[in-house]
Short mmCIF file of C-alpha atoms in Angstrom, two decimals:
data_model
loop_
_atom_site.label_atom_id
_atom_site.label_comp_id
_atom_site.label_asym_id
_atom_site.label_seq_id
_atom_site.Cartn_x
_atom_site.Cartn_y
_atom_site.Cartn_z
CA UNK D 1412 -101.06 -88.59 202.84
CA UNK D 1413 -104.89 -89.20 203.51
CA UNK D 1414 -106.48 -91.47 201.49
CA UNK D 1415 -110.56 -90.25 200.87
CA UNK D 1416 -113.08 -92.97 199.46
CA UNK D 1417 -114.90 -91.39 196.71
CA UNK D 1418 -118.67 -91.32 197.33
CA UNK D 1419 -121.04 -93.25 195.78
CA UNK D 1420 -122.47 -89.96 193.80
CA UNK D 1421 -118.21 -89.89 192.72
CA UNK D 1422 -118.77 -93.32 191.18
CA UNK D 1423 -122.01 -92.98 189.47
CA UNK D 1424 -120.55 -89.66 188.01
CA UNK D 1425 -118.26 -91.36 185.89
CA UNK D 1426 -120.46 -93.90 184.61
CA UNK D 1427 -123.49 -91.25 183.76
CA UNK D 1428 -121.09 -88.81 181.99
CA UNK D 1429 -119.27 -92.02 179.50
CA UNK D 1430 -123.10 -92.72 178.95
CA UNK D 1431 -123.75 -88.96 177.79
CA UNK D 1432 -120.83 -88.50 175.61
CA UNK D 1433 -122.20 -91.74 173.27
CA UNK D 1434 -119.72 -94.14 175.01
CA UNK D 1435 -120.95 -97.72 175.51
CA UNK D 1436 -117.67 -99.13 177.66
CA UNK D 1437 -114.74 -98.40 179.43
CA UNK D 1438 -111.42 -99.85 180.49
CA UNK D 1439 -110.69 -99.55 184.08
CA UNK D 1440 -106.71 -99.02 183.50
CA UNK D 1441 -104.30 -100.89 185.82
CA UNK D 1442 -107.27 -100.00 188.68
CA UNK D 1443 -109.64 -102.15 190.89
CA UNK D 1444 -112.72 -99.72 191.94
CA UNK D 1445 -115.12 -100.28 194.66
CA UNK D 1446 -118.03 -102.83 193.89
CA UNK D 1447 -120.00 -99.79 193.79
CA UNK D 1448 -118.69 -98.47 190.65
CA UNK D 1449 -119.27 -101.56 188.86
CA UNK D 1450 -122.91 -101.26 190.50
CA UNK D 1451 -123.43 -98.51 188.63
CA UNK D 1452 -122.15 -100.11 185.63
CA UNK D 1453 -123.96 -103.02 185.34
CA UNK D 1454 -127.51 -100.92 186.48
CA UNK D 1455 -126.78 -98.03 183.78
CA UNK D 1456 -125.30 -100.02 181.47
CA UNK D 1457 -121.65 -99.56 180.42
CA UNK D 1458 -119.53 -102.34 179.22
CA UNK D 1459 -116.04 -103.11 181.11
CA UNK D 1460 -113.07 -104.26 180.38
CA UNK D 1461 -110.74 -104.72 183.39
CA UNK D 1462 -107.10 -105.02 183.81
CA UNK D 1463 -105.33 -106.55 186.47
CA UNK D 1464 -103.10 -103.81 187.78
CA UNK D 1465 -99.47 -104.29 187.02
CA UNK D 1466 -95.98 -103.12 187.81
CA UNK D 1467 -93.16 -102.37 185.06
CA UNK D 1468 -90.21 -104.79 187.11
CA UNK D 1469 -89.34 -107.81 186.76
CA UNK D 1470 -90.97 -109.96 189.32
CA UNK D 1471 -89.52 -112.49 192.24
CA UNK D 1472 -91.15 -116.25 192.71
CA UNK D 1473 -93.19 -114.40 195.24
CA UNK D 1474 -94.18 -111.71 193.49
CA UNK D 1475 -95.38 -114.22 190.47
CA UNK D 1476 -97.14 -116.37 193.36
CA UNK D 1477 -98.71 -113.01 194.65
CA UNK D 1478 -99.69 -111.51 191.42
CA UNK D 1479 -101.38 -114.24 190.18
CA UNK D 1480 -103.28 -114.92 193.96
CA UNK D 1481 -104.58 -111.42 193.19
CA UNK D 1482 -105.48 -111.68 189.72
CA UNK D 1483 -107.65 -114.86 190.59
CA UNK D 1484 -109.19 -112.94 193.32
CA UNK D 1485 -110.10 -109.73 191.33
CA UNK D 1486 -111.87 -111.74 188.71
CA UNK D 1487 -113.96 -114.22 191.55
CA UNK D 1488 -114.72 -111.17 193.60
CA UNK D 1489 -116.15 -109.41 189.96
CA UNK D 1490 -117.13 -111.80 188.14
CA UNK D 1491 -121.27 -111.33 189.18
CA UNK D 1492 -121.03 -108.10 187.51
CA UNK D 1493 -122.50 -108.27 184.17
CA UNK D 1494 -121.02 -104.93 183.02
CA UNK D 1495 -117.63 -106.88 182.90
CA UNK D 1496 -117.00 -108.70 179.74
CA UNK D 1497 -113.21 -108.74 179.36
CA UNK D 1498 -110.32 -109.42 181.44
CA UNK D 1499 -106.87 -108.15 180.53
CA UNK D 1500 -103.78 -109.90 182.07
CA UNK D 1501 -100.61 -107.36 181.30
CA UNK D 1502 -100.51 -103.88 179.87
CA UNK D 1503 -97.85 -103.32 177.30
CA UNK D 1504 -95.86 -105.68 178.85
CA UNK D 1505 -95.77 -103.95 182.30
CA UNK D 1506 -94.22 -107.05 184.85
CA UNK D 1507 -95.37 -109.33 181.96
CA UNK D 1508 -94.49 -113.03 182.22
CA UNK D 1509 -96.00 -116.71 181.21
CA UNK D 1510 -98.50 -114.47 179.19
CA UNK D 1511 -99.27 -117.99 177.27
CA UNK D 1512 -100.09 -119.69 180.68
CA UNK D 1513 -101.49 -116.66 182.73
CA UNK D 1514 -103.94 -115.82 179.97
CA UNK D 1515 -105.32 -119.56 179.71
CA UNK D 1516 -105.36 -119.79 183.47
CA UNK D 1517 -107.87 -116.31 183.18
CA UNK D 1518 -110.03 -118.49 180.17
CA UNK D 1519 -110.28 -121.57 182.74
CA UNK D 1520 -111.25 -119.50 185.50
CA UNK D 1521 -113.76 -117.76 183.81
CA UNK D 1522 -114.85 -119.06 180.51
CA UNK D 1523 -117.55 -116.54 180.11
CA UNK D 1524 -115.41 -113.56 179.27
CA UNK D 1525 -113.37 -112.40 176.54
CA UNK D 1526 -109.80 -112.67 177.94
CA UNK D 1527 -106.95 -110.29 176.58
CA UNK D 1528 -103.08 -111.82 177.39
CA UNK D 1529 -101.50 -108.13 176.92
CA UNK D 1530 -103.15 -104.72 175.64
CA UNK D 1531 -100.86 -103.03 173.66
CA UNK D 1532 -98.86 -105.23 171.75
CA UNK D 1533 -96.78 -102.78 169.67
CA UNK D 1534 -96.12 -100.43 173.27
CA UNK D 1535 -92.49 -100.18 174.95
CA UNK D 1536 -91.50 -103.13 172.77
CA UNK D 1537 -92.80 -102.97 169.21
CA UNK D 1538 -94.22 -105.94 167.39
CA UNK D 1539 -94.10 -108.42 170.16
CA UNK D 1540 -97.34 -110.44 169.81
CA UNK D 1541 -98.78 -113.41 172.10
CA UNK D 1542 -100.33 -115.32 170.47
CA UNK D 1543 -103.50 -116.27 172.92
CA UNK D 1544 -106.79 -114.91 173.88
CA UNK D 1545 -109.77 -113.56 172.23
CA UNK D 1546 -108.36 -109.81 171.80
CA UNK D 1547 -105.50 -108.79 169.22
CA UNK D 1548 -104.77 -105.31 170.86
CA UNK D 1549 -102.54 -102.54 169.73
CA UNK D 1550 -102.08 -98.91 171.23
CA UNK D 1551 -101.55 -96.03 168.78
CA UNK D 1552 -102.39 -92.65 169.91
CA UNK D 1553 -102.12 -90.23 167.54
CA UNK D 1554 -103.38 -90.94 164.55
CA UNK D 1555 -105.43 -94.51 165.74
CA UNK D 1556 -104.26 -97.34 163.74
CA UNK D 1557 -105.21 -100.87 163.01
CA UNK D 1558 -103.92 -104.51 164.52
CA UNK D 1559 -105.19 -106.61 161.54
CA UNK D 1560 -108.13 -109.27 162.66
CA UNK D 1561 -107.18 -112.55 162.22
CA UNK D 1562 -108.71 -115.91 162.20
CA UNK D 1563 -108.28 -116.46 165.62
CA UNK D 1564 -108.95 -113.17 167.80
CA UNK D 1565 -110.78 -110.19 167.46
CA UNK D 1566 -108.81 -106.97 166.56
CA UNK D 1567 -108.59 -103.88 168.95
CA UNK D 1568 -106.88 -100.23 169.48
CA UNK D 1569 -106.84 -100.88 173.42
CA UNK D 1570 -105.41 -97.29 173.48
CA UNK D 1571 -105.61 -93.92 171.19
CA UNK D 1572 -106.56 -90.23 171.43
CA UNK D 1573 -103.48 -88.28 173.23
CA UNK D 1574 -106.36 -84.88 172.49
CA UNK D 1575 -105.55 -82.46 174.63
CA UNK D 1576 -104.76 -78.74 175.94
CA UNK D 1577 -103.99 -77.34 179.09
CA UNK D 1578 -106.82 -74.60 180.52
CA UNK D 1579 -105.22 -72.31 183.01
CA UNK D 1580 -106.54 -73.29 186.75
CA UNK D 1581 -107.85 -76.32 186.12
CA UNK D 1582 -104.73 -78.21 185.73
CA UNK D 1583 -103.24 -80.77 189.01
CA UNK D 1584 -99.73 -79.40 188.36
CA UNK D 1585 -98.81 -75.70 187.29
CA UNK D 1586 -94.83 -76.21 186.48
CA UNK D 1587 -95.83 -79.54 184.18
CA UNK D 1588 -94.43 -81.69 182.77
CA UNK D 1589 -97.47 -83.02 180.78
CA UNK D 1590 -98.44 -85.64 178.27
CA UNK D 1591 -100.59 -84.92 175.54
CA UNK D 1592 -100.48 -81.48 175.23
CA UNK D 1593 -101.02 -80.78 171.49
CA UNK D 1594 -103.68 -78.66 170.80
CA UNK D 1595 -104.77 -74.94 170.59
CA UNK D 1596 -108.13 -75.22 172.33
CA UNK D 1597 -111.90 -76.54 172.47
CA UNK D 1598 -112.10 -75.79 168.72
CA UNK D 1599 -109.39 -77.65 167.26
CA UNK D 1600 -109.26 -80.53 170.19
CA UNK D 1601 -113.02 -81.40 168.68
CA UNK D 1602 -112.05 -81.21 165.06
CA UNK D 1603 -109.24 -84.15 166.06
CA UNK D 1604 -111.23 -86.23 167.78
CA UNK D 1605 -113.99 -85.91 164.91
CA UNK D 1606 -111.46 -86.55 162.28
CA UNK D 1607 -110.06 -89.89 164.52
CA UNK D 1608 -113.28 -90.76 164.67
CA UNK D 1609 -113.50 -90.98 160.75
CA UNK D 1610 -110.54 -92.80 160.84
CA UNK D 1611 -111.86 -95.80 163.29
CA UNK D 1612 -115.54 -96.27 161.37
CA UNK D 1613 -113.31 -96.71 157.89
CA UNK D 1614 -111.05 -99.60 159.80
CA UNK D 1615 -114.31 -101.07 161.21
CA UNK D 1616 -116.13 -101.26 157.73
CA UNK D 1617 -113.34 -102.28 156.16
CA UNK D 1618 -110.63 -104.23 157.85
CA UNK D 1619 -112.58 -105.70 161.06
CA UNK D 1620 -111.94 -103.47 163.75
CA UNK D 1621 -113.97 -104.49 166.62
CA UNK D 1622 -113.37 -101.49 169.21
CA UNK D 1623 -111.31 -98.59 170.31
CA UNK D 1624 -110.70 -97.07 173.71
CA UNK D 1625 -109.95 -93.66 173.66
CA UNK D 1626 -108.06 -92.30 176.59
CA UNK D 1627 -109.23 -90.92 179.08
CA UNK D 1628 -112.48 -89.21 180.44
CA UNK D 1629 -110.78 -86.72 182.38
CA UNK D 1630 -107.07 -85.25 182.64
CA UNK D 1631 -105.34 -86.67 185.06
CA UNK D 1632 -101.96 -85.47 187.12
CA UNK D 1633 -99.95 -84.80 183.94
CA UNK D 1634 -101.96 -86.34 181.04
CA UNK D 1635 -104.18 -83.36 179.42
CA UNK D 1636 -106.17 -85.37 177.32
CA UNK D 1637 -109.80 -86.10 179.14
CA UNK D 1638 -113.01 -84.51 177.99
CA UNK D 1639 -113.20 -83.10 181.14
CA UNK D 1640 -110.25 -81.10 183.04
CA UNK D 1641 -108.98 -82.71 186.33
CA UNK D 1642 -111.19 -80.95 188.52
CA UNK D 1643 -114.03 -81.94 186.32
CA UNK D 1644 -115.14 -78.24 186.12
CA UNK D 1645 -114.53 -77.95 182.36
CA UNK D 1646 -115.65 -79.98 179.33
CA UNK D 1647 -112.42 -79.23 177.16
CA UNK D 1648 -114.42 -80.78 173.78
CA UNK D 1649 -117.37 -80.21 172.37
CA UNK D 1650 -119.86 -82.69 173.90
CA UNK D 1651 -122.40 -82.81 171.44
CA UNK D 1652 -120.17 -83.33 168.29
CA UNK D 1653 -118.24 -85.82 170.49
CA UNK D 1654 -121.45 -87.91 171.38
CA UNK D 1655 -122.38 -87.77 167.72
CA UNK D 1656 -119.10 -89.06 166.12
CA UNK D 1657 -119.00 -92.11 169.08
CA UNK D 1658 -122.21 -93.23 168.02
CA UNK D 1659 -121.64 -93.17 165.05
CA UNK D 1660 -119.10 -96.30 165.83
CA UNK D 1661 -121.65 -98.40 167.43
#
């Protein structure tokens, strides 16, 4: 295939639309964009939190030796950005390994950043907890739900949402299968999202939640559940309600 960088109008797009539907940060998912995008981020001013991208096998000696060569180097290569204010190590255990060590290598390196060892603590294998970082981070889709703060790290829903419909040519893959697909339409897509949003608010006022991440801004190739479609031609929820119930999380 050919490979097309997206233009630097692509990469403020994202960044501009997050801003108008109330956001106030985003997690760039197992993905390293050009220093452009985080341009953007730090001059319009969206928080990040950035994984290292990962791999679901178990790794080799020389894969560890690799992965770890290239986790250093994302964060050196970043870490001028101010938009950037967490690191995350492993995703749901994806390739995870010496989370303990890997995550306190990440604080050492850069002790200006909230670190997270592994978002999604309760994903692929349930209840399986690391007990390091700033960042206690479960993923719970539909409804959102709760890690618990603790003493010792800040509590999180790293993942949640799973809103979504499919609208008839706007969709990357006609014959499916997708993810997310749940909903009626516009109407009742909103109402969820609204009613999720109610949900988060009453675990921040009253047991500690300190964010959410709801995925994703746009569908991707099988995943239906963006406020925009794929093509970004179509807002599939209702952006006004949707900007009203995120700020209302602030």
């Amino acid at each position: 295939g050919i490979y097309t960088a997206p233009t630097a109008e692509a990469l403020r797009w994202d960044i501009e639309q997050m801003k108008a539907w109330g956001c106030n940060m985003v997690r760039k998912h197992i993905k390293v964009e050009p220093q452009r995008w985080y341009y953007w981020c730090d001059k319009l001013g969206l928080l990040v939190w950035q994984d290292m991208p990962s791999t679901f096998k178990k790794r080799t000696g020389e894969e560890k030796t690799q992965f770890e060569t290239e986790l250093q180097r994302m964060i050196k290569s970043h870490w001028n950005h101010p938009s950037i204010v967490n690191w995350i190590v492993f995703n749901e255990h994806w390739g995870a390994y010496d989370v303990e060590r890997l995550t306190e290598m990440v604080m050492a390196l850069d002790p200006s950043r909230v670190v997270t060892g592994n978002s999604g603590m309760d994903a692929g294998r349930p209840h399986i907890d690391y007990e390091v970082g700033h960042i206690k981070d479960n993923h719970h889709y539909r409804p959102p739900t709760n890690p618990m703060a603790s003493s010792r790290r800040a509590a999180v829903n790293g993942e949640y949402g799973a809103i979504g419909y499919n609208i008839e040519g706007h969709v990357w893959d006609t014959d499916g299968p997708w993810v997310h697909y749940n909903y009626q339409g516009r109407e009742d897509a909103t109402a969820e999202y609204e009613n999720f949003a109610r949900q988060l608010l009453k675990f921040r006022d009253e047991d500690h939640l300190s964010g959410a991440v709801y995925t994703q801004l746009t569908d991707v190739e099988n995943e239906m559940n963006g406020y925009f479609t794929y093509d970004r031609k179509v807002e599939k929820l209702d952006r006004e309600r949707v900007r009203k119930a995120n700020l209302a999380l602030w």
